[in-house]
mmCIF file of C-alpha atoms and ligand atoms in Angstrom:
data_model
loop_
_atom_site.group_PDB
_atom_site.id
_atom_site.type_symbol
_atom_site.label_atom_id
_atom_site.label_comp_id
_atom_site.label_asym_id
_atom_site.label_seq_id
_atom_site.Cartn_x
_atom_site.Cartn_y
_atom_site.Cartn_z
ATOM 1 C CA UNK A 1 13.794 16.962 -0.266
ATOM 2 C CA UNK A 2 10.723 14.747 -0.292
ATOM 3 C CA UNK A 3 10.506 12.145 -3.037
ATOM 4 C CA UNK A 4 6.910 13.178 -3.683
ATOM 5 C CA UNK A 5 5.063 16.221 -2.371
ATOM 6 C CA UNK A 6 1.362 16.753 -3.011
ATOM 7 C CA UNK A 7 -0.523 19.826 -1.862
ATOM 8 C CA UNK A 8 -4.274 20.112 -2.365
ATOM 9 C CA UNK A 9 -4.152 17.514 -5.113
ATOM 10 C CA UNK A 10 -7.462 17.090 -6.931
ATOM 11 C CA UNK A 11 -8.343 14.898 -9.905
ATOM 12 C CA UNK A 12 -11.705 14.985 -11.598
ATOM 13 C CA UNK A 13 -12.951 12.833 -14.455
ATOM 14 C CA UNK A 14 -16.007 14.706 -15.747
ATOM 15 C CA UNK A 15 -18.512 14.243 -12.902
ATOM 16 C CA UNK A 16 -16.329 11.882 -10.803
ATOM 17 C CA UNK A 17 -13.979 13.384 -8.231
ATOM 18 C CA UNK A 18 -11.363 10.653 -7.882
ATOM 19 C CA UNK A 19 -9.119 12.685 -5.553
ATOM 20 C CA UNK A 20 -10.040 15.733 -3.554
ATOM 21 C CA UNK A 21 -7.666 18.135 -1.853
ATOM 22 C CA UNK A 22 -5.074 15.501 -0.972
ATOM 23 C CA UNK A 23 -1.918 16.678 0.802
ATOM 24 C CA UNK A 24 0.973 14.402 1.806
ATOM 25 C CA UNK A 25 4.635 13.648 1.204
ATOM 26 C CA UNK A 26 6.545 10.471 0.425
ATOM 27 C CA UNK A 27 9.953 10.522 2.036
ATOM 28 C CA UNK A 28 13.182 8.776 1.117
ATOM 29 C CA UNK A 29 13.742 5.217 2.263
ATOM 30 C CA UNK A 30 10.387 4.174 3.650
ATOM 31 C CA UNK A 31 7.775 1.549 2.818
ATOM 32 C CA UNK A 32 4.283 3.010 2.506
ATOM 33 C CA UNK A 33 0.998 1.159 2.460
ATOM 34 C CA UNK A 34 -1.483 2.903 0.176
ATOM 35 C CA UNK A 35 -4.779 1.590 1.457
ATOM 36 C CA UNK A 36 -8.429 2.181 0.750
ATOM 37 C CA UNK A 37 -11.579 0.504 -0.489
ATOM 38 C CA UNK A 38 -12.377 -0.103 -4.140
ATOM 39 C CA UNK A 39 -12.635 3.164 -6.009
ATOM 40 C CA UNK A 40 -10.950 5.148 -3.204
ATOM 41 C CA UNK A 41 -8.517 6.759 -5.661
ATOM 42 C CA UNK A 42 -5.340 4.734 -5.129
ATOM 43 C CA UNK A 43 -4.604 3.966 -8.776
ATOM 44 C CA UNK A 44 -5.449 7.513 -9.784
ATOM 45 C CA UNK A 45 -2.977 8.838 -7.236
ATOM 46 C CA UNK A 46 -0.209 6.574 -8.509
ATOM 47 C CA UNK A 47 -0.986 7.524 -12.105
ATOM 48 C CA UNK A 48 -0.661 11.209 -11.272
ATOM 49 C CA UNK A 49 2.651 10.708 -9.478
ATOM 50 C CA UNK A 50 4.031 8.656 -12.367
ATOM 51 C CA UNK A 51 3.009 11.225 -14.965
ATOM 52 C CA UNK A 52 0.441 8.938 -16.623
ATOM 53 C CA UNK A 53 -2.366 11.323 -15.944
ATOM 54 C CA UNK A 54 -2.749 15.052 -15.489
ATOM 55 C CA UNK A 55 -3.693 16.868 -12.306
ATOM 56 C CA UNK A 56 -6.952 18.865 -12.250
ATOM 57 C CA UNK A 57 -5.753 21.224 -9.529
ATOM 58 C CA UNK A 58 -3.228 21.388 -6.712
ATOM 59 C CA UNK A 59 0.499 20.997 -6.662
ATOM 60 C CA UNK A 60 2.462 17.801 -7.243
ATOM 61 C CA UNK A 61 6.219 17.331 -7.369
ATOM 62 C CA UNK A 62 8.274 14.222 -8.061
ATOM 63 C CA UNK A 63 11.954 14.486 -7.084
ATOM 64 C CA UNK A 64 11.473 18.231 -6.978
ATOM 65 C CA UNK A 65 10.006 18.601 -10.503
ATOM 66 C CA UNK A 66 6.664 18.101 -12.238
ATOM 67 C CA UNK A 67 6.025 14.429 -13.030
ATOM 68 C CA UNK A 68 4.368 14.950 -16.417
ATOM 69 C CA UNK A 69 6.789 14.332 -19.319
ATOM 70 C CA UNK A 70 9.704 14.655 -16.912
ATOM 71 C CA UNK A 71 12.019 11.974 -18.281
ATOM 72 C CA UNK A 72 14.714 12.566 -15.676
ATOM 73 C CA UNK A 73 12.388 12.129 -12.694
ATOM 74 C CA UNK A 74 10.483 9.238 -14.269
ATOM 75 C CA UNK A 75 13.717 7.298 -14.798
ATOM 76 C CA UNK A 76 13.817 6.953 -11.033
ATOM 77 C CA UNK A 77 10.388 5.350 -10.852
ATOM 78 C CA UNK A 78 9.062 1.849 -11.448
ATOM 79 C CA UNK A 79 5.317 1.263 -11.451
ATOM 80 C CA UNK A 80 4.110 -2.335 -11.459
ATOM 81 C CA UNK A 81 0.413 -2.985 -11.753
ATOM 82 C CA UNK A 82 -1.714 -6.088 -11.816
ATOM 83 C CA UNK A 83 -2.881 -5.576 -15.374
ATOM 84 C CA UNK A 84 0.659 -5.018 -16.677
ATOM 85 C CA UNK A 85 0.864 -5.610 -20.446
ATOM 86 C CA UNK A 86 4.013 -6.766 -22.221
ATOM 87 C CA UNK A 87 4.722 -6.944 -25.962
ATOM 88 C CA UNK A 88 2.869 -10.116 -26.926
ATOM 89 C CA UNK A 89 5.618 -11.895 -28.875
ATOM 90 C CA UNK A 90 8.135 -11.356 -26.097
ATOM 91 C CA UNK A 91 9.398 -14.204 -23.996
ATOM 92 C CA UNK A 92 10.177 -13.840 -20.288
ATOM 93 C CA UNK A 93 13.895 -13.445 -20.990
ATOM 94 C CA UNK A 94 13.203 -10.673 -23.556
ATOM 95 C CA UNK A 95 11.090 -8.735 -21.051
ATOM 96 C CA UNK A 96 13.894 -8.954 -18.512
ATOM 97 C CA UNK A 97 16.484 -7.796 -21.057
ATOM 98 C CA UNK A 98 14.278 -4.831 -21.913
ATOM 99 C CA UNK A 99 13.787 -3.981 -18.239
ATOM 100 C CA UNK A 100 17.549 -4.188 -17.759
ATOM 101 C CA UNK A 101 18.010 -1.506 -20.419
ATOM 102 C CA UNK A 102 15.236 0.659 -19.036
ATOM 103 C CA UNK A 103 16.141 0.861 -15.359
ATOM 104 C CA UNK A 104 19.474 2.431 -14.413
ATOM 105 C CA UNK A 105 19.800 0.500 -11.123
ATOM 106 C CA UNK A 106 18.786 -2.887 -12.586
ATOM 107 C CA UNK A 107 20.437 -5.844 -10.830
ATOM 108 C CA UNK A 108 20.577 -8.730 -13.301
ATOM 109 C CA UNK A 109 21.797 -11.261 -10.759
ATOM 110 C CA UNK A 110 18.948 -10.406 -8.405
ATOM 111 C CA UNK A 111 16.474 -10.627 -11.305
ATOM 112 C CA UNK A 112 17.728 -14.099 -12.241
ATOM 113 C CA UNK A 113 17.512 -15.288 -8.635
ATOM 114 C CA UNK A 114 13.897 -14.073 -8.480
ATOM 115 C CA UNK A 115 13.108 -15.885 -11.745
ATOM 116 C CA UNK A 116 14.402 -19.066 -10.094
ATOM 117 C CA UNK A 117 12.535 -18.371 -6.844
ATOM 118 C CA UNK A 118 9.251 -17.939 -8.693
ATOM 119 C CA UNK A 119 9.958 -20.809 -11.122
ATOM 120 C CA UNK A 120 9.402 -18.546 -14.097
ATOM 121 C CA UNK A 121 9.931 -20.254 -17.466
ATOM 122 C CA UNK A 122 12.505 -18.004 -19.183
ATOM 123 C CA UNK A 123 11.698 -19.135 -22.711
ATOM 124 C CA UNK A 124 7.904 -18.962 -22.502
ATOM 125 C CA UNK A 125 6.037 -16.167 -24.316
ATOM 126 C CA UNK A 126 4.591 -13.732 -21.792
ATOM 127 C CA UNK A 127 1.089 -14.026 -23.293
ATOM 128 C CA UNK A 128 1.188 -17.751 -22.445
ATOM 129 C CA UNK A 129 2.053 -17.224 -18.786
ATOM 130 C CA UNK A 130 -0.537 -18.013 -16.131
ATOM 131 C CA UNK A 131 -1.967 -15.095 -14.131
ATOM 132 C CA UNK A 132 0.268 -15.905 -11.177
ATOM 133 C CA UNK A 133 3.348 -16.150 -13.410
ATOM 134 C CA UNK A 134 2.541 -12.760 -14.956
ATOM 135 C CA UNK A 135 2.293 -11.307 -11.454
ATOM 136 C CA UNK A 136 5.615 -12.939 -10.529
ATOM 137 C CA UNK A 137 7.238 -11.394 -13.591
ATOM 138 C CA UNK A 138 5.939 -7.955 -12.538
ATOM 139 C CA UNK A 139 7.206 -8.432 -9.013
ATOM 140 C CA UNK A 140 10.602 -9.547 -10.362
ATOM 141 C CA UNK A 141 10.889 -6.404 -12.486
ATOM 142 C CA UNK A 142 9.684 -4.154 -9.674
ATOM 143 C CA UNK A 143 12.246 -5.532 -7.248
ATOM 144 C CA UNK A 144 15.248 -5.928 -9.558
ATOM 145 C CA UNK A 145 14.758 -2.406 -10.981
ATOM 146 C CA UNK A 146 15.723 -1.026 -7.532
ATOM 147 C CA UNK A 147 14.149 2.266 -8.544
ATOM 148 C CA UNK A 148 14.382 5.014 -5.906
ATOM 149 C CA UNK A 149 10.577 5.158 -6.047
ATOM 150 C CA UNK A 150 8.850 1.798 -6.484
ATOM 151 C CA UNK A 151 5.093 1.344 -6.841
ATOM 152 C CA UNK A 152 3.342 -1.995 -6.575
ATOM 153 C CA UNK A 153 -0.322 -1.547 -7.452
ATOM 154 C CA UNK A 154 -1.629 -4.939 -6.334
ATOM 155 C CA UNK A 155 0.530 -6.764 -8.871
ATOM 156 C CA UNK A 156 0.713 -9.772 -6.590
ATOM 157 C CA UNK A 157 -3.004 -10.609 -6.528
ATOM 158 C CA UNK A 158 -2.463 -13.547 -8.864
ATOM 159 C CA UNK A 159 0.227 -14.994 -6.645
ATOM 160 C CA UNK A 160 -0.564 -17.874 -4.318
ATOM 161 C CA UNK A 161 0.137 -17.527 -0.580
ATOM 162 C CA UNK A 162 3.607 -19.086 -0.824
ATOM 163 C CA UNK A 163 4.652 -16.832 -3.708
ATOM 164 C CA UNK A 164 3.266 -13.751 -1.934
ATOM 165 C CA UNK A 165 5.288 -14.585 1.154
ATOM 166 C CA UNK A 166 8.342 -14.985 -1.070
ATOM 167 C CA UNK A 167 7.682 -11.537 -2.498
ATOM 168 C CA UNK A 168 7.359 -9.962 0.961
ATOM 169 C CA UNK A 169 10.553 -11.709 2.153
ATOM 170 C CA UNK A 170 12.581 -10.696 -0.898
ATOM 171 C CA UNK A 171 11.285 -7.134 -0.716
ATOM 172 C CA UNK A 172 12.212 -6.787 2.935
ATOM 173 C CA UNK A 173 15.696 -8.267 2.645
ATOM 174 C CA UNK A 174 16.515 -6.274 -0.495
ATOM 175 C CA UNK A 175 15.124 -3.098 1.058
ATOM 176 C CA UNK A 176 17.399 -3.612 4.080
ATOM 177 C CA UNK A 177 20.435 -3.625 1.789
ATOM 178 C CA UNK A 178 19.169 -1.072 -0.720
ATOM 179 C CA UNK A 179 16.768 1.280 1.026
ATOM 180 C CA UNK A 180 14.393 3.162 -1.255
ATOM 181 C CA UNK A 181 10.838 4.467 -1.250
ATOM 182 C CA UNK A 182 8.302 1.724 -1.820
ATOM 183 C CA UNK A 183 4.545 2.148 -2.130
ATOM 184 C CA UNK A 184 2.395 -0.961 -1.812
ATOM 185 C CA UNK A 185 -1.213 -0.523 -2.791
ATOM 186 C CA UNK A 186 -3.108 -3.433 -1.321
ATOM 187 C CA UNK A 187 -6.276 -4.825 0.192
ATOM 188 C CA UNK A 188 -4.325 -7.546 1.995
ATOM 189 C CA UNK A 189 -3.519 -5.266 4.902
ATOM 190 C CA UNK A 190 -2.711 -7.876 7.531
ATOM 191 C CA UNK A 191 -0.324 -9.602 5.143
ATOM 192 C CA UNK A 192 1.737 -6.463 4.692
ATOM 193 C CA UNK A 193 1.249 -5.083 8.219
ATOM 194 C CA UNK A 194 4.781 -6.006 9.269
ATOM 195 C CA UNK A 195 6.251 -4.534 6.093
ATOM 196 C CA UNK A 196 4.717 -1.114 5.940
ATOM 197 C CA UNK A 197 6.136 1.677 8.036
ATOM 198 C CA UNK A 198 3.625 4.300 7.114
ATOM 199 C CA UNK A 199 -0.045 4.187 6.181
ATOM 200 C CA UNK A 200 -1.801 6.411 3.684
ATOM 201 C CA UNK A 201 -5.503 5.654 3.759
ATOM 202 C CA UNK A 202 -7.738 7.016 1.027
ATOM 203 C CA UNK A 203 -11.489 7.019 1.321
ATOM 204 C CA UNK A 204 -13.652 8.223 -1.567
ATOM 205 C CA UNK A 205 -10.906 10.461 -2.854
ATOM 206 C CA UNK A 206 -9.958 11.980 0.475
ATOM 207 C CA UNK A 207 -6.896 11.225 2.549
ATOM 208 C CA UNK A 208 -8.371 9.833 5.737
ATOM 209 C CA UNK A 209 -5.120 8.869 7.451
ATOM 210 C CA UNK A 210 -1.455 9.656 7.032
ATOM 211 C CA UNK A 211 0.374 8.047 9.943
ATOM 212 C CA UNK A 212 3.212 5.724 10.916
ATOM 213 C CA UNK A 213 1.774 2.195 11.215
ATOM 214 C CA UNK A 214 3.054 1.869 14.784
ATOM 215 C CA UNK A 215 1.115 4.930 15.847
ATOM 216 C CA UNK A 216 -1.994 3.623 14.173
ATOM 217 C CA UNK A 217 -1.770 0.245 15.848
ATOM 218 C CA UNK A 218 -1.706 1.779 19.320
ATOM 219 C CA UNK A 219 -4.450 4.251 18.353
ATOM 220 C CA UNK A 220 -7.254 1.734 18.018
ATOM 221 C CA UNK A 221 -7.976 -0.690 20.849
ATOM 222 C CA UNK A 222 -10.582 -3.316 21.645
ATOM 223 C CA UNK A 223 -11.926 -3.206 25.185
ATOM 224 C CA UNK A 224 -13.870 -6.295 26.271
ATOM 225 C CA UNK A 225 -15.608 -6.626 29.614
ATOM 226 C CA UNK A 226 -18.847 -6.603 31.617
ATOM 227 C CA UNK A 227 -21.593 -4.528 30.039
ATOM 228 C CA UNK A 228 -22.075 -2.466 33.202
ATOM 229 C CA UNK A 229 -18.579 -0.974 33.230
ATOM 230 C CA UNK A 230 -17.549 -0.770 29.583
ATOM 231 C CA UNK A 231 -19.460 2.377 28.714
ATOM 232 C CA UNK A 232 -18.194 4.142 31.800
ATOM 233 C CA UNK A 233 -14.645 3.109 30.908
ATOM 234 C CA UNK A 234 -15.062 4.286 27.317
ATOM 235 C CA UNK A 235 -16.002 7.702 28.690
ATOM 236 C CA UNK A 236 -15.739 10.390 26.059
ATOM 237 C CA UNK A 237 -13.618 8.346 23.667
ATOM 238 C CA UNK A 238 -14.827 7.713 20.149
ATOM 239 C CA UNK A 239 -16.446 4.290 19.981
ATOM 240 C CA UNK A 240 -15.735 2.937 16.507
ATOM 241 C CA UNK A 241 -17.613 -0.304 16.975
ATOM 242 C CA UNK A 242 -19.712 -2.033 19.628
ATOM 243 C CA UNK A 243 -20.860 -5.609 19.916
ATOM 244 C CA UNK A 244 -22.547 -7.445 22.765
ATOM 245 C CA UNK A 245 -22.700 -11.142 23.570
ATOM 246 C CA UNK A 246 -24.812 -11.774 26.648
ATOM 247 C CA UNK A 247 -23.404 -9.691 29.480
ATOM 248 C CA UNK A 248 -20.083 -9.087 27.726
ATOM 249 C CA UNK A 249 -19.475 -6.076 25.543
ATOM 250 C CA UNK A 250 -16.616 -5.395 23.166
ATOM 251 C CA UNK A 251 -16.035 -1.839 22.040
ATOM 252 C CA UNK A 252 -13.412 -0.625 19.605
ATOM 253 C CA UNK A 253 -12.047 2.655 20.920
ATOM 254 C CA UNK A 254 -9.940 5.327 19.334
ATOM 255 C CA UNK A 255 -7.017 6.789 21.253
ATOM 256 C CA UNK A 256 -4.071 5.431 23.206
ATOM 257 C CA UNK A 257 -4.154 4.451 26.877
ATOM 258 C CA UNK A 258 -1.611 5.369 29.537
ATOM 259 C CA UNK A 259 -0.516 3.056 32.344
ATOM 260 C CA UNK A 260 -3.064 4.407 34.839
ATOM 261 C CA UNK A 261 -5.913 3.704 32.416
ATOM 262 C CA UNK A 262 -4.599 0.227 31.712
ATOM 263 C CA UNK A 263 -4.501 -0.467 35.427
ATOM 264 C CA UNK A 264 -8.024 0.835 35.825
ATOM 265 C CA UNK A 265 -9.190 -1.426 32.999
ATOM 266 C CA UNK A 266 -7.624 -4.418 34.727
ATOM 267 C CA UNK A 267 -9.355 -3.589 38.021
ATOM 268 C CA UNK A 268 -12.696 -3.310 36.240
ATOM 269 C CA UNK A 269 -12.183 -6.709 34.598
ATOM 270 C CA UNK A 270 -11.723 -5.169 31.150
ATOM 271 C CA UNK A 271 -9.392 -6.721 28.610
ATOM 272 C CA UNK A 272 -7.587 -4.094 26.559
ATOM 273 C CA UNK A 273 -6.032 -5.234 23.293
ATOM 274 C CA UNK A 274 -4.709 -3.421 20.239
ATOM 275 C CA UNK A 275 -6.558 -4.386 17.058
ATOM 276 C CA UNK A 276 -4.749 -5.535 13.935
ATOM 277 C CA UNK A 277 -3.768 -2.923 11.362
ATOM 278 C CA UNK A 278 -6.490 -4.259 9.063
ATOM 279 C CA UNK A 279 -9.141 -3.927 11.787
ATOM 280 C CA UNK A 280 -7.937 -0.407 12.609
ATOM 281 C CA UNK A 281 -8.218 0.614 8.966
ATOM 282 C CA UNK A 282 -11.640 -1.014 8.543
ATOM 283 C CA UNK A 283 -13.031 0.578 11.693
ATOM 284 C CA UNK A 284 -11.657 4.032 10.890
ATOM 285 C CA UNK A 285 -13.021 3.881 7.345
ATOM 286 C CA UNK A 286 -16.417 2.747 8.587
ATOM 287 C CA UNK A 287 -16.480 5.540 11.157
ATOM 288 C CA UNK A 288 -16.088 8.119 8.432
ATOM 289 C CA UNK A 289 -18.703 6.476 6.235
ATOM 290 C CA UNK A 290 -21.284 6.447 9.034
ATOM 291 C CA UNK A 291 -20.487 10.116 9.699
ATOM 292 C CA UNK A 292 -21.978 11.045 6.325
HETATM 293 N N1 LIG B 1 -10.613 7.245 -16.658
HETATM 294 C C1 LIG B 1 -11.594 7.411 -15.763
HETATM 295 N N2 LIG B 1 -12.747 8.028 -16.105
HETATM 296 C C2 LIG B 1 -13.739 8.217 -15.205
HETATM 297 N N3 LIG B 1 -13.665 7.826 -13.908
HETATM 298 C C3 LIG B 1 -12.551 7.210 -13.517
HETATM 299 C C4 LIG B 1 -11.459 6.960 -14.405
HETATM 300 N N4 LIG B 1 -10.471 6.336 -13.708
HETATM 301 C C5 LIG B 1 -10.935 6.192 -12.450
HETATM 302 N N5 LIG B 1 -12.175 6.717 -12.323
HETATM 303 C C6 LIG B 1 -13.003 6.768 -11.098
HETATM 304 O O1 LIG B 1 -12.226 7.377 -10.083
HETATM 305 C C7 LIG B 1 -12.473 6.743 -8.829
HETATM 306 C C8 LIG B 1 -11.148 6.254 -8.257
HETATM 307 O O2 LIG B 1 -10.682 5.168 -9.038
HETATM 308 P P1 LIG B 1 -9.293 4.443 -8.773
HETATM 309 O O3 LIG B 1 -9.098 3.431 -9.864
HETATM 310 O O4 LIG B 1 -8.244 5.454 -8.589
HETATM 311 O O5 LIG B 1 -9.569 3.700 -7.373
HETATM 312 P P2 LIG B 1 -8.762 2.557 -6.615
HETATM 313 O O6 LIG B 1 -8.645 2.996 -5.201
HETATM 314 O O7 LIG B 1 -7.501 2.252 -7.331
HETATM 315 O O8 LIG B 1 -9.763 1.323 -6.711
HETATM 316 P P3 LIG B 1 -9.507 -0.284 -6.726
HETATM 317 O O9 LIG B 1 -9.017 -0.668 -5.374
HETATM 318 O O10 LIG B 1 -10.885 -0.808 -6.996
HETATM 319 O O11 LIG B 1 -8.541 -0.561 -7.831
HETATM 320 C C9 LIG B 1 -13.489 5.651 -9.091
HETATM 321 O O12 LIG B 1 -14.759 6.166 -8.802
HETATM 322 C C10 LIG B 1 -13.342 5.383 -10.571
HETATM 323 O O13 LIG B 1 -14.544 4.904 -11.132
#
């Protein structure tokens, strides 16, 4: 059984269609990257899955049931967002105690080690924490909860580069020991490229891509070479981007290349290189937007 299954999911807010006819599944034990530009519908999607908002049309199941007011299914979910609010008089240690009561799989020892890693002041009131510290507290809860379905909606934006790396490292090592389904919603695609196994790319409410990251990486390539031969080499492939510097042209092409084509590229003096996951996502999103 899929952890989440959405079929033709649509969410409208009056005249805004935040999600339109979105179909996908989230499977057990995988790390997903939920990607997309501002306003693409990422938060809305996570709110629907976590029962915080109601579906306009389509079908959505969470652990086989409806998410809305489904206590049993929602117990298996943790949703950490950047703007997370905590009771204002609470101190860090109180928030952790509360989280420990709330999440059935809570690992107190792991939580305490994360508090040390992030240098979180246990006795400080949460409203007096810096933005980065508040993010670190969210990350700590999200990881130590070990919920079968874990959402991180950019909660780590306030974290500096060192703390973000710490988060990625702790997530990966804990995931290896306690596999679960993790959804990372982020704009920092290259930072999480090695973490995410599967990409869900939303664009203006539509699901533009639903693919394993490996597949996606090999699917978009940069070909750089003499202007005279590049276009011939590109042939009928979709050219996602083209730039020229003097006699040298670089095109970003969609589609994978077999050995014969790679050899041909070499003979023609063309350099063939896979683009980064971030570049692939940017180019594919731009392609769709220029299609309109
Ligand atoms: N409560 C609401 N009422 C009206 N429109 C809304 C509401 N919530 C979201 N929207 C609209 O739905 C669309 C999707 O918003 P959403 O917050 O899901 O995007 P997002 O991908 O999370 O964006 P970001 O990366 O900027 O956080 C946007 O156009 C947004 O303005």
